[in-house]
């Protein structure tokens, strides 16, 4: 959901959103941001220094060194997005980011080719003893016989994880004449077949067949330590192991023991459990020093091209998020197709305002002024409310409506969240709703909007145990209804409970319920004029014809009068409107 515009309500320009970059980002990536945002490059910050300044920033762009912890996110009250220039997000507390409504994005495609090529490079280096040979020659030795290697043609490359990097490795290996097998419970079978990769059903099966084993999965609970002593014991003594993905998936102590025992022939390792590895006698340090190991310092994505690609990718995504658009690669938000988002975007604004309209006009909260003839100053009883949000017409056919759900929660909670500094969006809306006890039942109805003359509409129903001037829902519950549609990207309210209307929910609105009789508009206009309140637009809303009138006092019908006014009005002004000559009920809402 968009962050606030840079244009303030009084027409002045508010400060530009700020982006903090504590690690290296390419100049071309920075150029994408500097024209619209205030960009601060501050490298070498300690964790304490970062936490001390993060509250000022809307965006944070990192690589692998910066740790984005729960405490850092709690301190980042303005933060909208954390962008990781790379694939892995191990250094970001995604759960805490989600709770705080911070979108986490990465760049899963920018370094695919670089990581795949580095895998092939390590494989060839291990196969031909390149590391050991280079060290031997530099030491003045000439050990051709000892350093005899093997060819990869005809060998079996076993791949754990056939996502984009795994498949790219497979294609390159096929070009070298290798046979490729893979284990991945979530593999796309058609893509694997197109790359001539044979999928096997168990990890155990792939280990026994492997001449070379390469890992291309994220580090999660199920993959941490997945290759340990037991797994290594099932492999051929001539097998070689490669890891350009994430440290921690291979038990470094077990691998070292297998290499020293000669039960594994070699390894090419680019990533380690702790980076940089600790000095001294740690398993990682001893692996790096082992003559059968070719080790590199996490260089999988370290090419000029990859660094440029991921920098531009994440900077484009940060720019999109901070201008109210969608990212391509959000880790903790649904992926929404651009054409669907174009359809959803004006409805996001509509639904948020419907939620705010409900809270201010119907809910009788402390954040609204609702006065009724015969019960002046009544704040109304507390009650629990169940919401139904129905998407009608073409809107019902979209793949996801999460932005609309989030918009409703944001609208309902706006007075509370504004004071708490909580950002509600599609990242954390479900968590916020659950924590606040908001129950929303989403419905899709393909029929609906067309009958009213527009292709899509949204209907919000709120069922409560207490109300005034409302309809009655199932099981004796009182029911409030707000319906709306979008025309030329402008949101309109088409129904307020039993009243049929058409107005733009924007700015300060005075909503009056009155008997539908001559002179009411004049009385309201005259009294507002005396109070110095200007009316810029007005809509009269009769009772919906399908519902029919409930005649009030002296057989008079009721109607709503919706006035757009130039400012909020004082309670005394509203009280002056409510009497026998004026209106029955009046409320001010600000949208």
Coordinates of C-alpha atoms in Angstrom, one line a residue:
X1 CA 0.0 0.0 0.0
X2 CA 1.3 3.5 -0.8
X3 CA 3.2 5.6 1.7
X4 CA 1.9 9.1 2.2
X5 CA 2.4 11.6 -0.7
X6 CA 5.0 14.2 -0.5
X7 CA 2.4 16.9 -0.9
X8 CA 1.0 18.0 2.4
X9 CA -2.6 19.0 3.0
X10 CA -1.8 22.7 2.9
X11 CA -0.2 22.4 -0.5
X12 CA 3.4 22.6 0.8
X13 CA 5.9 19.9 0.0
X14 CA 6.9 17.6 2.9
X15 CA 10.5 16.2 3.2
X16 CA 11.4 13.5 0.7
X17 CA 11.4 9.9 1.9
X18 CA 14.8 8.9 3.2
X19 CA 16.8 5.8 2.2
X20 CA 19.7 4.4 4.1
X21 CA 22.4 2.4 2.3
X22 CA 25.1 1.0 4.7
X23 CA 26.7 -1.3 2.1
X24 CA 27.9 -0.9 -1.5
X25 CA 25.3 -0.3 -4.2
X26 CA 26.2 0.4 -7.8
X27 CA 26.2 4.1 -9.1
X28 CA 23.5 3.2 -11.6
X29 CA 21.3 1.9 -8.8
X30 CA 21.8 5.0 -6.7
X31 CA 21.0 7.2 -9.7
X32 CA 17.5 5.6 -9.8
X33 CA 16.8 6.8 -6.3
X34 CA 18.5 10.2 -6.0
X35 CA 16.1 12.2 -8.1
X36 CA 13.1 11.3 -5.9
X37 CA 14.5 10.4 -2.5
X38 CA 17.1 11.6 0.0
X39 CA 19.7 8.9 -0.1
X40 CA 22.3 8.5 2.6
X41 CA 25.3 6.1 2.0
X42 CA 26.8 5.4 5.4
X43 CA 29.2 2.4 5.3
X44 CA 30.8 0.8 8.3
X45 CA 28.0 1.4 10.8
X46 CA 28.1 -0.6 14.0
X47 CA 24.8 -2.3 15.1
X48 CA 24.4 0.4 17.7
X49 CA 25.0 3.2 15.3
X50 CA 22.5 1.8 12.8
X51 CA 19.9 1.4 15.5
X52 CA 20.5 5.0 16.6
X53 CA 19.6 6.5 13.2
X54 CA 17.2 4.0 11.6
X55 CA 14.1 5.8 12.9
X56 CA 14.6 8.6 10.3
X57 CA 14.4 6.3 7.3
X58 CA 11.7 4.9 5.0
X59 CA 13.9 2.5 3.1
X60 CA 17.0 0.4 3.9
X61 CA 19.1 -1.3 1.2
X62 CA 21.6 -3.9 2.4
X63 CA 23.8 -6.8 1.2
X64 CA 24.9 -9.7 3.4
X65 CA 26.8 -7.9 6.2
X66 CA 24.1 -5.7 7.8
X67 CA 21.9 -7.6 10.3
X68 CA 18.2 -6.5 10.3
X69 CA 17.1 -7.7 13.7
X70 CA 13.7 -7.5 15.5
X71 CA 15.0 -4.7 17.8
X72 CA 16.2 -2.7 14.8
X73 CA 12.8 -3.1 13.1
X74 CA 11.0 -2.0 16.3
X75 CA 13.1 1.2 16.3
X76 CA 12.4 1.9 12.6
X77 CA 9.0 3.5 13.0
X78 CA 9.0 5.0 9.5
X79 CA 10.5 2.1 7.6
X80 CA 8.5 0.7 4.7
X81 CA 10.9 -1.6 2.9
X82 CA 14.1 -3.5 3.5
X83 CA 15.8 -4.5 0.3
X84 CA 18.5 -7.2 0.2
X85 CA 20.8 -6.8 -2.9
X86 CA 21.1 -10.5 -3.4
X87 CA 19.1 -13.7 -3.0
X88 CA 19.5 -14.8 0.6
X89 CA 17.7 -13.1 3.4
X90 CA 19.3 -14.9 6.4
X91 CA 20.4 -11.6 7.8
X92 CA 16.8 -10.2 7.9
X93 CA 14.3 -11.1 10.6
X94 CA 11.4 -11.5 8.2
X95 CA 8.9 -12.4 10.9
X96 CA 9.6 -9.2 12.8
X97 CA 9.5 -7.2 9.5
X98 CA 6.1 -8.7 8.7
X99 CA 4.8 -7.8 12.2
X100 CA 5.9 -4.2 11.7
X101 CA 4.4 -4.0 8.2
X102 CA 7.8 -3.7 6.5
X103 CA 8.1 -5.2 3.0
X104 CA 11.2 -7.3 2.5
X105 CA 12.4 -7.7 -1.0
X106 CA 15.4 -9.4 -2.6
X107 CA 16.9 -9.9 -6.0
X108 CA 16.5 -13.6 -6.9
X109 CA 17.4 -13.3 -10.5
X110 CA 20.2 -10.7 -10.7
X111 CA 23.0 -13.1 -9.8
X112 CA 21.7 -16.4 -11.1
X113 CA 24.2 -16.7 -13.9
X114 CA 27.1 -15.6 -11.6
X115 CA 26.3 -18.2 -9.0
X116 CA 25.9 -21.0 -11.6
X117 CA 29.2 -20.1 -13.3
X118 CA 31.0 -20.1 -10.0
X119 CA 29.5 -23.6 -9.3
X120 CA 30.9 -24.9 -12.6
X121 CA 34.2 -23.1 -11.9
X122 CA 34.6 -24.8 -8.5
X123 CA 33.6 -28.2 -10.0
X124 CA 36.3 -28.0 -12.6
X125 CA 38.8 -26.7 -10.1
X126 CA 38.1 -29.7 -7.8
X127 CA 38.1 -32.2 -10.6
X128 CA 41.5 -31.0 -11.9
X129 CA 43.1 -30.2 -8.5
X130 CA 43.5 -26.6 -9.6
X131 CA 43.9 -25.2 -6.1
X132 CA 46.5 -27.7 -4.9
X133 CA 48.3 -27.5 -8.3
X134 CA 48.5 -23.7 -8.1
X135 CA 49.9 -23.8 -4.5
X136 CA 52.4 -26.6 -5.5
X137 CA 53.7 -24.7 -8.5
X138 CA 54.1 -21.5 -6.6
X139 CA 56.1 -23.4 -4.0
X140 CA 58.6 -24.3 -6.7
X141 CA 57.4 -27.9 -7.2
X142 CA 56.5 -29.8 -10.4
X143 CA 54.1 -32.6 -9.3
X144 CA 52.3 -33.7 -12.5
X145 CA 51.7 -37.3 -11.4
X146 CA 50.3 -36.5 -7.9
X147 CA 48.0 -33.9 -9.3
X148 CA 46.3 -36.0 -12.0
X149 CA 42.6 -35.1 -12.1
X150 CA 39.4 -36.5 -13.6
X151 CA 37.2 -35.4 -16.5
X152 CA 33.6 -34.4 -15.8
X153 CA 32.2 -35.8 -19.1
X154 CA 30.0 -38.8 -18.5
X155 CA 29.9 -38.2 -14.7
X156 CA 26.7 -37.7 -12.7
X157 CA 26.0 -34.3 -11.3
X158 CA 23.5 -34.5 -8.5
X159 CA 21.7 -31.3 -7.8
X160 CA 19.7 -30.5 -4.6
X161 CA 17.3 -27.8 -5.5
X162 CA 16.4 -27.1 -9.1
X163 CA 15.3 -23.5 -9.0
X164 CA 16.7 -20.9 -11.3
X165 CA 20.3 -21.4 -10.2
X166 CA 20.1 -25.2 -10.1
X167 CA 18.6 -25.4 -13.6
X168 CA 21.2 -23.0 -15.0
X169 CA 24.0 -25.2 -13.5
X170 CA 22.3 -28.2 -15.0
X171 CA 22.2 -26.7 -18.5
X172 CA 25.9 -25.8 -18.3
X173 CA 26.7 -29.3 -17.0
X174 CA 24.8 -30.9 -19.9
X175 CA 27.0 -28.9 -22.2
X176 CA 30.0 -30.6 -20.6
X177 CA 28.5 -34.0 -21.3
X178 CA 27.4 -34.7 -17.7
X179 CA 24.3 -36.6 -16.6
X180 CA 22.1 -34.5 -14.3
X181 CA 19.8 -35.9 -11.6
X182 CA 18.1 -33.8 -9.0
X183 CA 16.2 -33.9 -5.7
X184 CA 13.6 -31.2 -5.1
X185 CA 10.1 -31.9 -3.6
X186 CA 8.9 -28.6 -5.1
X187 CA 10.5 -28.8 -8.6
X188 CA 8.7 -27.8 -11.7
X189 CA 8.7 -31.1 -13.6
X190 CA 8.3 -29.5 -17.0
X191 CA 11.3 -27.1 -16.5
X192 CA 13.4 -30.0 -15.1
X193 CA 12.6 -32.2 -18.1
X194 CA 13.3 -29.3 -20.5
X195 CA 16.8 -29.1 -19.0
X196 CA 17.3 -32.9 -19.3
X197 CA 17.3 -33.3 -15.5
X198 CA 16.0 -36.5 -14.0
X199 CA 14.1 -36.0 -10.8
X200 CA 14.5 -38.5 -8.0
X201 CA 12.1 -38.9 -5.1
X202 CA 14.5 -39.1 -2.1
X203 CA 17.7 -37.4 -1.0
X204 CA 19.1 -40.8 -0.2
X205 CA 18.8 -41.9 -3.8
X206 CA 20.6 -38.9 -5.2
X207 CA 23.5 -39.2 -2.8
X208 CA 24.5 -42.8 -3.8
X209 CA 24.6 -41.9 -7.5
X210 CA 26.5 -38.6 -7.3
X211 CA 29.9 -38.1 -8.7
X212 CA 29.5 -34.4 -7.9
X213 CA 26.9 -33.1 -5.5
X214 CA 25.9 -29.4 -5.6
X215 CA 23.4 -27.6 -3.3
X216 CA 21.1 -24.8 -4.5
X217 CA 18.5 -24.3 -1.8
X218 CA 17.8 -21.6 0.8
X219 CA 19.0 -22.1 4.4
X220 CA 15.8 -22.9 6.3
X221 CA 15.0 -25.3 9.2
X222 CA 14.6 -28.3 6.9
X223 CA 17.9 -27.7 5.0
X224 CA 20.2 -26.7 7.9
X225 CA 22.7 -29.5 8.4
X226 CA 21.0 -31.6 5.7
X227 CA 24.4 -33.1 4.6
X228 CA 26.0 -34.6 7.7
X229 CA 28.1 -37.6 8.6
X230 CA 25.3 -40.1 7.9
X231 CA 24.6 -38.7 4.4
X232 CA 28.3 -38.4 3.5
X233 CA 28.8 -42.1 4.5
X234 CA 26.4 -43.2 1.8
X235 CA 28.3 -41.4 -1.0
X236 CA 31.0 -42.8 -3.3
X237 CA 34.6 -42.3 -2.0
X238 CA 35.3 -40.7 -5.4
X239 CA 32.5 -38.1 -5.0
X240 CA 33.1 -34.4 -4.7
X241 CA 30.9 -31.8 -3.0
X242 CA 30.1 -28.2 -4.0
X243 CA 28.3 -25.5 -2.1
X244 CA 27.8 -22.0 -3.6
X245 CA 24.4 -21.5 -1.9
X246 CA 24.4 -21.0 1.9
X247 CA 26.7 -22.1 4.7
X248 CA 25.2 -24.3 7.3
X249 CA 23.6 -26.8 5.0
X250 CA 26.7 -29.0 5.1
X251 CA 28.1 -30.1 8.5
X252 CA 31.6 -28.7 8.2
X253 CA 33.1 -31.0 10.9
X254 CA 31.6 -34.1 9.2
X255 CA 32.9 -33.0 5.8
X256 CA 36.4 -32.4 7.2
X257 CA 36.4 -35.9 8.8
X258 CA 35.3 -37.5 5.5
X259 CA 38.0 -35.7 3.5
X260 CA 40.7 -36.7 6.0
X261 CA 39.4 -40.3 6.0
X262 CA 39.4 -40.4 2.2
X263 CA 35.7 -41.3 2.0
X264 CA 35.0 -38.1 0.1
X265 CA 37.4 -37.1 -2.7
X266 CA 37.2 -33.3 -2.6
X267 CA 35.1 -30.2 -2.1
X268 CA 34.5 -26.8 -3.6
X269 CA 33.2 -24.5 -0.9
X270 CA 32.2 -20.8 -1.3
X271 CA 30.0 -20.3 1.8
X272 CA 30.5 -21.1 5.4
X273 CA 28.4 -21.4 8.6
X274 CA 30.1 -18.3 10.0
X275 CA 31.4 -15.7 7.7
X276 CA 34.2 -14.8 7.7
X277 CA 35.3 -18.1 9.3
X278 CA 36.9 -17.8 12.6
X279 CA 40.7 -18.1 12.7
X280 CA 42.5 -21.0 14.4
X281 CA 41.4 -24.6 14.7
X282 CA 37.7 -24.3 13.7
X283 CA 36.3 -26.8 11.2
X284 CA 35.8 -24.1 8.6
X285 CA 39.4 -22.9 8.9
X286 CA 40.7 -26.4 8.6
X287 CA 38.5 -27.1 5.6
X288 CA 39.9 -24.0 3.9
X289 CA 43.4 -25.2 4.5
X290 CA 42.8 -28.8 3.4
X291 CA 44.6 -29.7 0.1
X292 CA 41.4 -31.4 -1.3
X293 CA 39.3 -28.3 -0.8
X294 CA 39.1 -25.4 -3.2
X295 CA 37.7 -22.5 -1.1
X296 CA 36.6 -19.0 -2.1
X297 CA 35.3 -16.2 0.2
X298 CA 31.6 -16.1 -0.8
X299 CA 32.2 -15.1 -4.4
X300 CA 29.2 -16.7 -6.0
X301 CA 27.5 -13.4 -6.8
X302 CA 30.7 -11.4 -7.0
X303 CA 30.9 -10.4 -10.7
X304 CA 30.7 -6.9 -12.1
X305 CA 27.6 -7.9 -14.0
X306 CA 25.8 -9.5 -11.0
X307 CA 26.6 -6.7 -8.6
X308 CA 25.2 -4.2 -11.1
X309 CA 22.1 -6.3 -11.8
X310 CA 21.1 -6.8 -8.2
X311 CA 21.8 -3.2 -7.3
X312 CA 19.5 -1.9 -10.1
X313 CA 16.9 -4.6 -9.3
X314 CA 16.5 -3.7 -5.6
X315 CA 16.7 0.0 -6.2
X316 CA 13.9 -0.2 -8.7
X317 CA 11.8 -2.2 -6.2
X318 CA 12.5 0.3 -3.4
X319 CA 11.5 3.1 -5.7
X320 CA 8.3 1.3 -6.6
X321 CA 7.3 0.6 -3.0
X322 CA 8.0 4.2 -1.8
X323 CA 5.9 5.6 -4.6
X324 CA 2.9 3.3 -3.9
X325 CA 3.6 0.6 -6.5
X326 CA 4.4 -3.1 -6.1
X327 CA 7.7 -4.9 -5.9
X328 CA 8.7 -7.8 -8.1
X329 CA 10.2 -10.0 -5.5
X330 CA 8.6 -9.4 -2.1
X331 CA 9.6 -12.1 0.4
X332 CA 6.7 -11.5 2.8
X333 CA 3.9 -10.1 0.5
X334 CA 1.8 -11.8 -2.2
X335 CA 3.0 -11.5 -5.8
X336 CA 0.5 -9.5 -7.8
X337 CA 0.6 -9.3 -11.6
X338 CA 1.0 -5.7 -12.8
X339 CA -2.3 -5.8 -14.8
X340 CA -4.2 -7.0 -11.7
X341 CA -2.6 -4.3 -9.5
X342 CA -3.8 -1.6 -12.0
X343 CA -7.3 -2.9 -11.4
X344 CA -6.9 -3.2 -7.7
X345 CA -5.3 0.2 -7.0
X346 CA -8.3 2.5 -7.1
X347 CA -10.3 0.0 -5.1
X348 CA -7.6 0.0 -2.4
X349 CA -8.3 3.7 -1.9
X350 CA -12.1 3.0 -2.0
X351 CA -12.0 0.2 0.6
X352 CA -9.7 2.1 3.0
X353 CA -12.1 5.0 2.9
X354 CA -15.1 2.7 3.4
X355 CA -13.4 1.4 6.6
X356 CA -12.7 4.9 7.8
X357 CA -16.3 6.0 6.9
X358 CA -17.7 3.1 8.9
X359 CA -15.7 3.9 12.0
X360 CA -16.5 7.6 11.9
X361 CA -20.1 7.5 10.9
X362 CA -21.5 4.2 12.3
X363 CA -19.2 2.9 15.0
X364 CA -19.7 5.7 17.6
X365 CA -16.1 5.7 18.6
X366 CA -14.3 8.4 20.6
X367 CA -12.8 9.5 17.3
X368 CA -16.1 10.7 15.8
X369 CA -18.9 13.1 16.7
X370 CA -22.4 11.5 16.4
X371 CA -25.3 13.3 17.9
X372 CA -29.0 12.2 17.7
X373 CA -32.1 14.2 18.5
X374 CA -33.3 13.2 21.9
X375 CA -29.9 11.7 22.9
X376 CA -27.5 14.6 22.5
X377 CA -23.8 13.7 23.3
X378 CA -24.5 10.0 23.2
X379 CA -21.3 8.1 22.4
X380 CA -23.1 4.8 21.9
X381 CA -22.5 1.4 23.5
X382 CA -19.4 -0.7 23.0
X383 CA -20.0 -3.8 20.8
X384 CA -18.2 -6.5 18.8
X385 CA -18.5 -6.3 15.1
X386 CA -18.2 -8.9 12.3
X387 CA -17.4 -7.6 8.9
X388 CA -18.2 -9.1 5.5
X389 CA -16.3 -7.6 2.5
X390 CA -17.8 -8.7 -0.8
X391 CA -16.2 -8.2 -4.2
X392 CA -18.7 -8.1 -7.0
X393 CA -18.4 -8.3 -10.8
X394 CA -15.0 -8.4 -12.5
X395 CA -13.2 -7.7 -9.2
X396 CA -14.2 -11.2 -8.0
X397 CA -12.2 -12.9 -10.7
X398 CA -8.8 -11.5 -9.6
X399 CA -6.2 -14.0 -8.2
X400 CA -5.7 -12.1 -4.9
X401 CA -7.6 -9.4 -3.0
X402 CA -5.1 -9.1 -0.1
X403 CA -4.5 -5.4 -0.8
X404 CA -8.2 -4.8 -0.4
X405 CA -8.3 -6.8 2.9
X406 CA -5.4 -4.7 4.1
X407 CA -7.0 -1.5 3.0
X408 CA -10.1 -2.3 5.1
X409 CA -8.1 -3.1 8.2
X410 CA -6.1 0.1 7.7
X411 CA -9.2 2.2 7.3
X412 CA -10.9 0.7 10.4
X413 CA -7.8 1.2 12.6
X414 CA -6.6 4.5 11.2
X415 CA -7.3 6.7 14.3
X416 CA -5.6 4.1 16.5
X417 CA -2.6 3.3 14.2
X418 CA -1.9 6.9 13.4
X419 CA -1.4 7.6 17.1
X420 CA 0.7 4.4 17.6
X421 CA 2.8 4.9 14.5
X422 CA 1.8 1.5 13.2
X423 CA 2.0 0.9 9.4
X424 CA -0.8 -1.4 8.2
X425 CA -0.4 -2.9 4.7
X426 CA -0.8 -6.2 2.9
X427 CA 2.3 -7.5 4.7
X428 CA 0.9 -7.4 8.2
X429 CA -2.8 -6.8 7.8
X430 CA -3.8 -10.3 8.8
X431 CA -1.6 -10.2 11.9
X432 CA -2.9 -6.8 12.9
X433 CA -6.5 -7.9 12.4
X434 CA -6.0 -11.0 14.5
X435 CA -4.3 -9.1 17.3
X436 CA -7.1 -6.4 17.3
X437 CA -9.9 -9.0 17.2
X438 CA -11.2 -7.9 13.8
X439 CA -13.1 -10.6 12.0
X440 CA -13.4 -10.1 8.2
X441 CA -15.2 -12.6 6.0
X442 CA -14.3 -12.1 2.3
X443 CA -16.8 -13.0 -0.4
X444 CA -16.6 -13.1 -4.2
X445 CA -19.7 -12.6 -6.3
X446 CA -19.2 -12.5 -10.0
X447 CA -22.7 -11.0 -10.4
X448 CA -23.4 -7.6 -9.0
X449 CA -21.7 -4.6 -10.4
X450 CA -23.0 -4.9 -14.0
X451 CA -26.6 -4.6 -12.8
X452 CA -25.8 -1.2 -11.4
X453 CA -24.0 0.1 -14.5
X454 CA -20.4 -0.6 -13.5
X455 CA -18.2 -3.6 -13.9
X456 CA -17.0 -4.0 -10.3
X457 CA -18.2 -3.0 -6.9
X458 CA -17.4 -3.6 -3.2
X459 CA -19.9 -4.1 -0.4
X460 CA -19.0 -3.8 3.3
X461 CA -21.4 -5.3 5.8
X462 CA -20.9 -4.7 9.5
X463 CA -23.0 -6.8 11.9
X464 CA -23.1 -5.6 15.5
X465 CA -25.1 -6.2 18.7
X466 CA -26.1 -2.5 19.1
X467 CA -26.9 0.3 16.7
X468 CA -29.1 3.2 15.7
X469 CA -30.9 3.8 12.5
X470 CA -29.5 0.6 11.0
X471 CA -31.0 -2.4 9.2
X472 CA -31.3 -5.8 10.7
X473 CA -29.1 -8.7 9.7
X474 CA -29.3 -12.4 10.4
X475 CA -29.9 -13.7 14.0
X476 CA -31.3 -10.4 15.1
X477 CA -28.0 -8.5 14.6
X478 CA -28.0 -4.9 13.5
X479 CA -26.4 -4.4 10.1
X480 CA -24.7 -1.5 8.5
X481 CA -23.9 -1.5 4.8
X482 CA -21.5 0.6 2.8
X483 CA -21.2 -0.1 -0.9
X484 CA -18.9 1.6 -3.5
X485 CA -17.6 1.5 -7.0
X486 CA -14.8 3.1 -9.1
X487 CA -15.4 5.3 -12.1
X488 CA -12.4 6.8 -14.0
X489 CA -10.2 5.7 -11.2
X490 CA -12.3 7.8 -8.7
X491 CA -13.9 6.0 -5.8
X492 CA -17.6 6.6 -5.1
X493 CA -19.9 5.5 -2.3
X494 CA -23.2 4.2 -3.7
X495 CA -25.0 3.1 -0.5
X496 CA -25.0 3.9 3.2
X497 CA -27.1 1.3 5.0
X498 CA -30.6 1.8 3.5
X499 CA -29.9 5.0 1.7
X500 CA -28.9 5.0 -2.0
X501 CA -26.3 7.7 -2.9
X502 CA -23.4 8.6 -5.1
X503 CA -20.6 10.7 -3.6
X504 CA -16.8 10.8 -3.6
X505 CA -15.5 9.9 -0.1
X506 CA -12.9 12.7 0.3
X507 CA -12.2 15.5 2.7
X508 CA -14.5 16.6 5.5
X509 CA -18.1 15.5 5.1
X510 CA -21.2 16.3 7.2
X511 CA -23.7 13.5 6.9
X512 CA -27.2 14.4 8.1
X513 CA -30.2 12.1 8.5
X514 CA -33.5 14.0 8.2
X515 CA -37.1 13.8 7.2
X516 CA -37.5 14.2 3.4
X517 CA -39.5 17.4 3.5
X518 CA -39.2 20.8 1.9
X519 CA -36.8 23.3 3.6
X520 CA -34.4 21.0 5.3
X521 CA -31.5 21.8 2.9
X522 CA -32.1 25.5 3.4
X523 CA -32.2 25.2 7.2
X524 CA -28.9 23.3 7.3
X525 CA -27.2 25.6 4.8
X526 CA -28.3 28.7 6.7
X527 CA -27.1 27.5 10.1
X528 CA -23.7 26.3 8.6
X529 CA -23.4 29.7 7.0
X530 CA -23.9 31.5 10.2
X531 CA -21.1 29.3 11.7
X532 CA -18.8 30.3 8.9
X533 CA -18.8 26.8 7.3
X534 CA -18.6 26.7 3.5
X535 CA -20.3 24.0 1.5
X536 CA -18.5 23.0 -1.7
X537 CA -20.8 20.0 -2.7
X538 CA -24.0 18.3 -1.7
X539 CA -25.7 15.0 -2.4
X540 CA -29.2 13.9 -1.3
X541 CA -29.6 10.2 -0.6
X542 CA -33.1 8.8 -0.6
X543 CA -33.9 5.4 0.8
X544 CA -33.1 2.6 -1.6
X545 CA -36.1 1.7 -3.7
X546 CA -35.6 -2.0 -3.2
X547 CA -35.7 -1.5 0.6
X548 CA -38.7 0.8 0.7
X549 CA -39.4 3.6 3.2
X550 CA -40.1 3.2 6.8
X551 CA -42.3 6.2 7.5
X552 CA -41.3 8.2 10.5
X553 CA -43.2 10.8 12.5
X554 CA -46.3 12.1 10.8
X555 CA -45.8 9.7 7.9
X556 CA -42.7 11.5 6.7
X557 CA -40.0 9.6 4.8
X558 CA -36.3 9.9 5.6
X559 CA -33.2 10.8 3.5
X560 CA -29.6 11.5 4.0
X561 CA -27.9 14.8 3.2
X562 CA -24.1 14.5 2.5
X563 CA -22.4 17.8 2.5
X564 CA -18.7 18.4 1.6
X565 CA -17.5 21.2 3.9
X566 CA -14.3 23.2 4.0
X567 CA -13.3 22.1 7.6
X568 CA -14.3 20.1 10.6
X569 CA -17.1 21.7 12.6
X570 CA -17.5 22.1 16.3
X571 CA -19.9 20.1 18.4
X572 CA -22.1 23.2 19.1
X573 CA -22.6 23.7 15.4
X574 CA -23.8 20.1 15.0
X575 CA -26.1 20.4 18.0
X576 CA -27.6 23.5 16.4
X577 CA -28.6 21.4 13.4
X578 CA -30.5 18.7 15.4
X579 CA -34.0 19.7 16.3
X580 CA -37.6 19.5 15.1
X581 CA -36.9 22.0 12.2
X582 CA -33.5 20.6 11.3
X583 CA -32.2 17.1 11.1
X584 CA -32.5 13.9 13.1
X585 CA -28.9 12.9 13.2
X586 CA -25.6 14.4 12.1
X587 CA -22.0 13.2 12.0
X588 CA -18.8 14.6 10.7
X589 CA -16.3 12.3 9.0
X590 CA -12.9 13.2 7.6
X591 CA -11.5 11.0 4.9

